[in-house]
Structure formats: C-alpha cells, structure tokens
Short mmCIF file of C-alpha atoms in Angstrom, two decimals:
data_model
loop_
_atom_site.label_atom_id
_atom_site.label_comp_id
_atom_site.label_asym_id
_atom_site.label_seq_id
_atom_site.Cartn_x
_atom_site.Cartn_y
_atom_site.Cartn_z
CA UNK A 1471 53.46 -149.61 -17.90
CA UNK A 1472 50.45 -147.91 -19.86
CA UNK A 1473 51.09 -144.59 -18.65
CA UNK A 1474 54.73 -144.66 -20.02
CA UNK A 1475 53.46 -145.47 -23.36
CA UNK A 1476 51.07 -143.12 -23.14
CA UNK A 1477 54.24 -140.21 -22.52
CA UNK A 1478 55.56 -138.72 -25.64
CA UNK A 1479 58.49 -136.42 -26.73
CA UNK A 1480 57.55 -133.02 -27.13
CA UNK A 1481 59.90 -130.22 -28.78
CA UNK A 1482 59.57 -126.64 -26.95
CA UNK A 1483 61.01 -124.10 -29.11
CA UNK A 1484 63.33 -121.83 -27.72
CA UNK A 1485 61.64 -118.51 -27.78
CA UNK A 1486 59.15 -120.13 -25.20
CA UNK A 1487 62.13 -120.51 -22.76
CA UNK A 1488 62.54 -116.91 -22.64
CA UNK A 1489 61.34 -114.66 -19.90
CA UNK A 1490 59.82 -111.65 -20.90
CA UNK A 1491 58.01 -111.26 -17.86
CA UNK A 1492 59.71 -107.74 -16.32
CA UNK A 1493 58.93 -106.20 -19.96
CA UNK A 1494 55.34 -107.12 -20.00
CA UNK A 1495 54.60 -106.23 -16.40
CA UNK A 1496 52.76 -102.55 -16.60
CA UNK A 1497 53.88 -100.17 -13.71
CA UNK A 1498 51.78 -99.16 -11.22
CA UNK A 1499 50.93 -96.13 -9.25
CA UNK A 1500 52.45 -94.91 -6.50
CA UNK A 1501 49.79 -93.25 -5.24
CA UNK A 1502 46.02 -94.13 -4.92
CA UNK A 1503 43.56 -91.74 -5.88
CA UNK A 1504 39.97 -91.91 -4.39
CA UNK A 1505 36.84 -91.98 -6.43
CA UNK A 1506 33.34 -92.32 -5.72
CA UNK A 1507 33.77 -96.00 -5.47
CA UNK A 1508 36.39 -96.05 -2.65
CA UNK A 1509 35.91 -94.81 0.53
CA UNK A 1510 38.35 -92.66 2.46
CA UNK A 1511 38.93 -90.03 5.31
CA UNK A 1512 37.60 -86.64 4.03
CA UNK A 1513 37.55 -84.34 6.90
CA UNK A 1514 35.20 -81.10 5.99
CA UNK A 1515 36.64 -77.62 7.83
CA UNK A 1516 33.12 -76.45 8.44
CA UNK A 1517 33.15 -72.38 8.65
CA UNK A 1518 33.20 -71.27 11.92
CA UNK A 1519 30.47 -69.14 13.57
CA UNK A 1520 30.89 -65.72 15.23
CA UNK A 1521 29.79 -64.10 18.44
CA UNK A 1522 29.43 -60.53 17.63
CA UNK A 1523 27.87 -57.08 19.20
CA UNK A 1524 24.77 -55.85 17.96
CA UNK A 1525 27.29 -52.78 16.63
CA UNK A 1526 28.55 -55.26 13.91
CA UNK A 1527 24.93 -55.97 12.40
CA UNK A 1528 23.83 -52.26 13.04
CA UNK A 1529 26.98 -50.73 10.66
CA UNK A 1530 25.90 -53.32 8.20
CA UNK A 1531 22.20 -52.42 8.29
CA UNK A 1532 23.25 -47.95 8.29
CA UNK A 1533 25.85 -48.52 5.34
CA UNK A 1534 24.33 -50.75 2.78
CA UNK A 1535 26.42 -49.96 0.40
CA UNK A 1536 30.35 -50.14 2.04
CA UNK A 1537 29.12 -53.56 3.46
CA UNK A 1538 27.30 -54.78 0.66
CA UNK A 1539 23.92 -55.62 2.68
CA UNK A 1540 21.01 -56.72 1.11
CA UNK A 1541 17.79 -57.38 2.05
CA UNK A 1542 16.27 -60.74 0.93
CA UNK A 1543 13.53 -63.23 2.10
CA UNK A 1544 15.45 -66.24 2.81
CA UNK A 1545 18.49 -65.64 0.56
CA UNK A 1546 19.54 -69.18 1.90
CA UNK A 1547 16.92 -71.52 -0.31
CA UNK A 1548 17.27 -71.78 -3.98
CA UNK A 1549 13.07 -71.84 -4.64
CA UNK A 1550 11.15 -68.74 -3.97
CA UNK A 1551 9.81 -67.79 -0.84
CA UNK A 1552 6.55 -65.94 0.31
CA UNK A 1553 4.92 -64.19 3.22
CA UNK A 1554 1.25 -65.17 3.82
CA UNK A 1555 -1.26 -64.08 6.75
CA UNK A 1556 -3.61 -66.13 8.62
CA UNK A 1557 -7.57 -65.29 7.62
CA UNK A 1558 -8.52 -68.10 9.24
CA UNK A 1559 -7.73 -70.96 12.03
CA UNK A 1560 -10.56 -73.03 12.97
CA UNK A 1561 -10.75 -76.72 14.94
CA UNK A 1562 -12.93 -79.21 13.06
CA UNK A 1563 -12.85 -81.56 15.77
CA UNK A 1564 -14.85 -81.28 18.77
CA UNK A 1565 -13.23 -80.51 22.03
CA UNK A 1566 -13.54 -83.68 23.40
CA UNK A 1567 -12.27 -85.93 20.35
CA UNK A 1568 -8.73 -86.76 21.41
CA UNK A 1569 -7.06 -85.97 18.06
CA UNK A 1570 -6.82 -81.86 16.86
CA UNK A 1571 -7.85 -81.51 13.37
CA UNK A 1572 -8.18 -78.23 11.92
CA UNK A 1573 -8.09 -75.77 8.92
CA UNK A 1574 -6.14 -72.36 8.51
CA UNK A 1575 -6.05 -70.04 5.54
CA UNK A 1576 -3.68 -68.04 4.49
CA UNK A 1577 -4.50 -64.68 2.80
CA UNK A 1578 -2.20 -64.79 -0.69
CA UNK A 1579 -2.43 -60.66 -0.28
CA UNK A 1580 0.18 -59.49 -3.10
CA UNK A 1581 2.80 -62.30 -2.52
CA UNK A 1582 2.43 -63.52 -6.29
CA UNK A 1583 1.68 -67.52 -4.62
CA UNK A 1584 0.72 -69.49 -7.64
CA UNK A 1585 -0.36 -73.02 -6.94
CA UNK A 1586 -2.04 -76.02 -8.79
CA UNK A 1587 -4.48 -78.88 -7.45
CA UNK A 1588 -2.17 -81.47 -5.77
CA UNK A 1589 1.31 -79.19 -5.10
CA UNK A 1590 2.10 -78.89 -1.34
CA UNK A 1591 2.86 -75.59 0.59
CA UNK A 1592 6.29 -75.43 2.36
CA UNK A 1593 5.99 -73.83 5.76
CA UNK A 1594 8.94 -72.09 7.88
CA UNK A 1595 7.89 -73.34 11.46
CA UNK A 1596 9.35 -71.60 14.56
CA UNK A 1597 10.58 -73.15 17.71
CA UNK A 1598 8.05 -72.80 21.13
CA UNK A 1599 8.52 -69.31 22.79
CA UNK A 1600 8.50 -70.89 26.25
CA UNK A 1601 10.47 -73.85 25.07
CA UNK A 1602 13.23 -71.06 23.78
CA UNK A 1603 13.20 -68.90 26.85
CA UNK A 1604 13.54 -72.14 29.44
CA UNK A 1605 16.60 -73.35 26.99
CA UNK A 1606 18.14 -69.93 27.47
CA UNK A 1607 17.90 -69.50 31.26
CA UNK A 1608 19.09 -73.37 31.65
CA UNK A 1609 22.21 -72.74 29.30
CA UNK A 1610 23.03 -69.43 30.38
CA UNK A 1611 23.03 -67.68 26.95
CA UNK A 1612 22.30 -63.70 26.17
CA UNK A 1613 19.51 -64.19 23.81
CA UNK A 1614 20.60 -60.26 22.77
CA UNK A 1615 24.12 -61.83 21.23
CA UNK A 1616 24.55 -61.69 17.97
CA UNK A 1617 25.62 -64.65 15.75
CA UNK A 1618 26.62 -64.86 12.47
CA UNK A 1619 27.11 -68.21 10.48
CA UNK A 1620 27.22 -69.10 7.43
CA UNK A 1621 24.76 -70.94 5.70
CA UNK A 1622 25.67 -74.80 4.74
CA UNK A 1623 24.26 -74.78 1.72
CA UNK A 1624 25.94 -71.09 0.61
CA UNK A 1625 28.97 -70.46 2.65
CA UNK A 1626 29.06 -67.35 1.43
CA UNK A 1627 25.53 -66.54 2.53
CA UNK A 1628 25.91 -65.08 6.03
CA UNK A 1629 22.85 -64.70 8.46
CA UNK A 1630 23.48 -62.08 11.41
CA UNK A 1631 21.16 -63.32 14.21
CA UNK A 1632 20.56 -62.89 17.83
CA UNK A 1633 20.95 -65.94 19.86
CA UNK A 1634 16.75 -65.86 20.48
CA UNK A 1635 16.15 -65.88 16.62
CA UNK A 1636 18.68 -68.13 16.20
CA UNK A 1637 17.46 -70.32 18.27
CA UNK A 1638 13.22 -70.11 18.17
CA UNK A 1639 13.69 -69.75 13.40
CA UNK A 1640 16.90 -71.55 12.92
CA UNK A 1641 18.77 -74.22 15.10
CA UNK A 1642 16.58 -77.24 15.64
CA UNK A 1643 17.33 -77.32 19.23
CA UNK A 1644 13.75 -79.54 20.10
CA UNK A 1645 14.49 -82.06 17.30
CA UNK A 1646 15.44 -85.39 17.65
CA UNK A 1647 19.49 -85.78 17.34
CA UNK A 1648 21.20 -88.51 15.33
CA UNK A 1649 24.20 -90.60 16.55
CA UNK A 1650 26.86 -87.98 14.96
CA UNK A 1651 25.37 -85.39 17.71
CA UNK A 1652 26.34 -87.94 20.06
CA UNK A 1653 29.78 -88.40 18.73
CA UNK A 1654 30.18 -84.91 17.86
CA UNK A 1655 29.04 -83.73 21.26
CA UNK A 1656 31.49 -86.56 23.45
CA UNK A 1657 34.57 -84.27 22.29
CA UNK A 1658 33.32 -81.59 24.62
CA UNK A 1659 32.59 -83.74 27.64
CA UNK A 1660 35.00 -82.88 31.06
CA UNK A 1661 33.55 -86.20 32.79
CA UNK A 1662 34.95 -89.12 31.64
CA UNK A 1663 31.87 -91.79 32.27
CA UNK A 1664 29.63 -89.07 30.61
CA UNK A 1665 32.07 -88.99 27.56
CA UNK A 1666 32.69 -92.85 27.70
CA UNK A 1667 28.60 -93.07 27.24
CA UNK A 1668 28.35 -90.14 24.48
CA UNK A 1669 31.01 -92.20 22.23
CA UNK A 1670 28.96 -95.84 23.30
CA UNK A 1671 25.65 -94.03 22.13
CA UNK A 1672 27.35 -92.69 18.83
CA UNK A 1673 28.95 -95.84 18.53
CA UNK A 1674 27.75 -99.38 17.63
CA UNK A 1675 27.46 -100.36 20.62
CA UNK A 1676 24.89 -98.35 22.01
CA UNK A 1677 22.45 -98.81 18.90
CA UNK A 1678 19.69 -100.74 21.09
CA UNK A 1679 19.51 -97.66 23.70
CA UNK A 1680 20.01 -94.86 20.84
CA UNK A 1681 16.76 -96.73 19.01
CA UNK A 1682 14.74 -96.55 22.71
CA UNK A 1683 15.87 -92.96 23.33
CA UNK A 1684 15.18 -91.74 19.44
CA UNK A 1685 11.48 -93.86 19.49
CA UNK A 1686 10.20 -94.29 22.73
CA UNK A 1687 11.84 -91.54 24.97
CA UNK A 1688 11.39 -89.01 21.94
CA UNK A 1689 14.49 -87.23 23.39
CA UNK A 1690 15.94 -84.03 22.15
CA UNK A 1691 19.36 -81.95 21.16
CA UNK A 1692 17.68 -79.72 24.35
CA UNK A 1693 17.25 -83.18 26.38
CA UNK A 1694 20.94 -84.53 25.88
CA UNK A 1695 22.44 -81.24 26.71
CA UNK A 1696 20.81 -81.00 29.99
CA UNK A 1697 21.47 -84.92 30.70
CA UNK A 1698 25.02 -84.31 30.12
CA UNK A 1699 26.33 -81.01 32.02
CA UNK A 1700 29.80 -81.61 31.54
CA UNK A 1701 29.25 -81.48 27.97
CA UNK A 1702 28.70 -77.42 27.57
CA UNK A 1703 29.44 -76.77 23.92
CA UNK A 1704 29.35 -72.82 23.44
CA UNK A 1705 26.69 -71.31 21.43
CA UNK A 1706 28.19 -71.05 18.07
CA UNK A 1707 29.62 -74.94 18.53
CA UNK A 1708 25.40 -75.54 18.84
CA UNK A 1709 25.21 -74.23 15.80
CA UNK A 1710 27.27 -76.33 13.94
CA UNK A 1711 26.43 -79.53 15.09
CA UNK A 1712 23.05 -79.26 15.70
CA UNK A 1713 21.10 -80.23 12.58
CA UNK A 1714 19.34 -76.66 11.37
CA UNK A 1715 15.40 -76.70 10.69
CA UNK A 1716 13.82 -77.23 7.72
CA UNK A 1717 10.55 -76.50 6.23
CA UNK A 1718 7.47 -79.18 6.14
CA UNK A 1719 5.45 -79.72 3.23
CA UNK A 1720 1.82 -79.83 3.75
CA UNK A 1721 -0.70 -80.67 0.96
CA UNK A 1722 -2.91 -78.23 -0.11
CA UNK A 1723 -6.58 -78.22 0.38
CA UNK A 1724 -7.82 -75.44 -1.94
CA UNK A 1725 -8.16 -74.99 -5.23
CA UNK A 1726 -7.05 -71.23 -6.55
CA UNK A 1727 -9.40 -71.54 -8.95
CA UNK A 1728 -11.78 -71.45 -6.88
CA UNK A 1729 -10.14 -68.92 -3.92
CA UNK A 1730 -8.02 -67.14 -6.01
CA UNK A 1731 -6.55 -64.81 -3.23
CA UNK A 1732 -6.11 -67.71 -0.32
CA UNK A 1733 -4.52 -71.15 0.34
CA UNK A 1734 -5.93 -73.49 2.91
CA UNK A 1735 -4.33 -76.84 4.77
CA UNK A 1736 -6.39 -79.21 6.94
CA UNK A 1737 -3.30 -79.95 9.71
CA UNK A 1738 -3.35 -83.07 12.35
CA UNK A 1739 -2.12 -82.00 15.13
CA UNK A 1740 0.90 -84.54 16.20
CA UNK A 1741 1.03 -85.28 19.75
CA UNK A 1742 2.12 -87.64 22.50
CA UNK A 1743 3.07 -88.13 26.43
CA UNK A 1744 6.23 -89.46 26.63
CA UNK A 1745 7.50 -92.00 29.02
CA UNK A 1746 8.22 -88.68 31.85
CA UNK A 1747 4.81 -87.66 31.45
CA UNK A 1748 5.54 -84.59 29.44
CA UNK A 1749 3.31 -83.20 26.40
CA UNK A 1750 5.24 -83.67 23.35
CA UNK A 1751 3.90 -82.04 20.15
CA UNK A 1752 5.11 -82.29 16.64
CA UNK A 1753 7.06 -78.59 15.97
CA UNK A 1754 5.31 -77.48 12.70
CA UNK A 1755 1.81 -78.53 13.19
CA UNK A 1756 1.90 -76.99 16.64
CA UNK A 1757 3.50 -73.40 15.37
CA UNK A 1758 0.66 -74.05 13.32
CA UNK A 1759 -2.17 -74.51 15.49
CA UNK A 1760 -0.98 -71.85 17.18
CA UNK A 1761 -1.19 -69.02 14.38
CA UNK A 1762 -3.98 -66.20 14.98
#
C-alpha cells in the first residue's frame, strides 16, 4: 500500500536508548515555605489585656523613674498630635432646615499647629457620655477598673485606662462590627442556636442578613452584645476584638494666613432614624456639634 512505501528505516543511535532520567531529575523540597504569594494559616497571639487596681497606675504615676513612666500626648500615633480649644461653635442652618450644618474654631493657643490651604485636620472623637454610662450599667462593668493593653500598632506601648475612658476615648463600642466580630464573638456563646447564628452571620452564609444589619439596621458592637446575652465576653476580651477608634479627617476651612492663631471646619451633621425608631448620629460630627 502507499503508506508502506511511504515507511522508511531509520537508525537510532545508541546513546538515545539510554535513560538518564533519575540523573537529570532535580530534587525537591521537603518542606514548603510560604511567601507572599501563597496563602496559609498564620495564627497572631495578640497580647493580652489586664484588669488591674488603680494602685498599679498610681505607683507608676509617684515613681517615674523605677517604672519608667512618661508622659506623652498620644504616644500611640506616629504623626504629631495637638490640643486645641473651641472659640467658636455656631449652626449655619436654621432651626427648622432638617440637615445641621455648622462651623467651630479652634483656638491654635501655643500648640505649634501649622497648616496649609487644602490639608485636613484629624480629630480624636469621644464616645456619647450617656451612650457609655447605659453600656456600663447593661454589662455590669466598674467603670473605676483599670485596664491596661497594649497598643496594636506598638506592643510595647502600654495605655493604663479605666474601663469609662476606655470605653467613651478608645474602644469603638457604637461602631458598626465586621463579620470577624461575629466569628470572633460565637467562641464565647453558652447557647447553642445563638452561637450556631454568630458563626452563620460571620460565615458565608449569612452575607444577605450581615449586609441588612450593617446598612439598613445600622447595628452596633453595643447592639450585638445585648442581642446575644449568652455571649458575655469580659472586658479586656472587648478590647481585643472590638475594632479601636480612629480619628476622622475633616477639611479645613481657614486659611492661617489669614487667622494665624485659629483653624475652622464647616461639619454636616450625620444623622438618621433607624428601622426601631432610634436617633442615630454619626460619632465624630456629633462629639463635634457638641463641643462648647
């Protein structure tokens, strides 16, 4: 047939019949190493927090020196930080307009606050007072206890706070938790269906009612703790996995150049009624609004 004319004798030379294959394989590694490409199961030892007697931060504040104690303005941030009083706090809108705009001004004093046209000033909001003292009294704290944690940034920054400062400067207790809080706070659950719907919310599978609770029902850290009783984290397991507040930038409306010895903000108040009929307000612009 054609196609065994077409075939043809071919000589292979011998060194092609030779298998040289376990000399050119390369050995591998018995072990894998991660990188930044490839993910894998890092588990973080967070440092714990301490519930301590007002003794503890008094021996530290009376001997500076054997305790090394210093006195800093936030110690914990890496950019400067000032303190500023309120000259003035006035509402532009009327009354009756439903939205609160208004300006404050902030007497620079001696604080050495430099500032161009177009930089924004960071502000250090505080937590309601009433919102604080009802979380309290609900949760059964002493707001007199002291706590000392260590900053996430600095470990080795520690802050000695009472449970009150703690919670109205640093935990954001009224801010709205993420799905880890949900996760993180279904290990501490004694009920089994209030555990079972901590992990669903954390979980995939409760992303369409974590999505209504987060943007309709606006609800809190404060709000799932009272929801879910049997979930009673203590106070220094708040701290760690409750998300800790951070300063808003606001653009500034003055020009130093112009007031060299004040910085002003025009601030829209941020407000709503959610679905329970409760005011909600936005926690900065509020503290705020509410400066005299």
């Amino acid at each position: 047939s054609k196609l065994e004319e077409a075939w043809r004798k071919v000589e292979v030379p011998k060194e092609w019949t030779t298998n040289d294959l376990e000399k050119s394989t390369p050995i591998l590694p018995l072990d894998l190493r991660p990188n930044s490409f490839v993910g894998f199961g890092k588990i973080e030892n967070e440092p714990p927090a301490y519930l301590k007697d007002c003794q503890t931060a008094g021996k530290a504040l009376v001997f500076k020196e054997a305790y090394e104690t210093k006195s800093n303005l936030r110690p914990d941030l890496s950019i400067k930080t000032h303190t500023v009083h309120v000259m003035e706090n006035r509402r532009l809108t009327p009354p009756t307009y439903d939205r609160n705009i208004f300006h404050i001004e902030f007497d620079l004093g001696d604080s050495g606050l430099k500032y161009e046209i177009g930089e924004a000033l960071g502000i250090h909001a505080e937590n309601d007072k009433l919102q604080v003292e009802e979380f309290i009294k609900f949760y059964k704290l002493d707001p007199d206890e002291i706590v000392e944690v260590p900053n996430r940034e600095y470990p080795n920054v520690l802050e000695n706070r009472t449970v009150w400062q703690a919670l109205k400067q640093n935990v954001d207790i009224f801010g709205r938790p993420p799905k880890r809080f949900y996760e993180a706070l279904a290990e501490f659950a004694d009920d089994p269906s209030e555990k079972h719907e901590l992990q669903a919310l954390g979980g995939p599978e409760g992303a369409v009612e974590f999505k209504r609770r987060a943007e309709v029902d606006t609800v809190t850290y404060a709000d799932v703790l009272l929801e879910f009783p049997s979930a009673h984290p203590g106070f220094h397991d708040i701290v760690r996995i409750v998300s800790p507040m951070k300063r808003r930038e606001y653009s500034i409306a003055s020009c130093q150049k112009v007031t060299p010895n004040s910085v002003a903000l025009m601030i829209v108040v941020v407000s709503w009624v959610d679905p329970k009929g409760r005011d909600r307000f936005g926690q900065a612009t509020k503290y705020l609004n509410d400066l005299t």
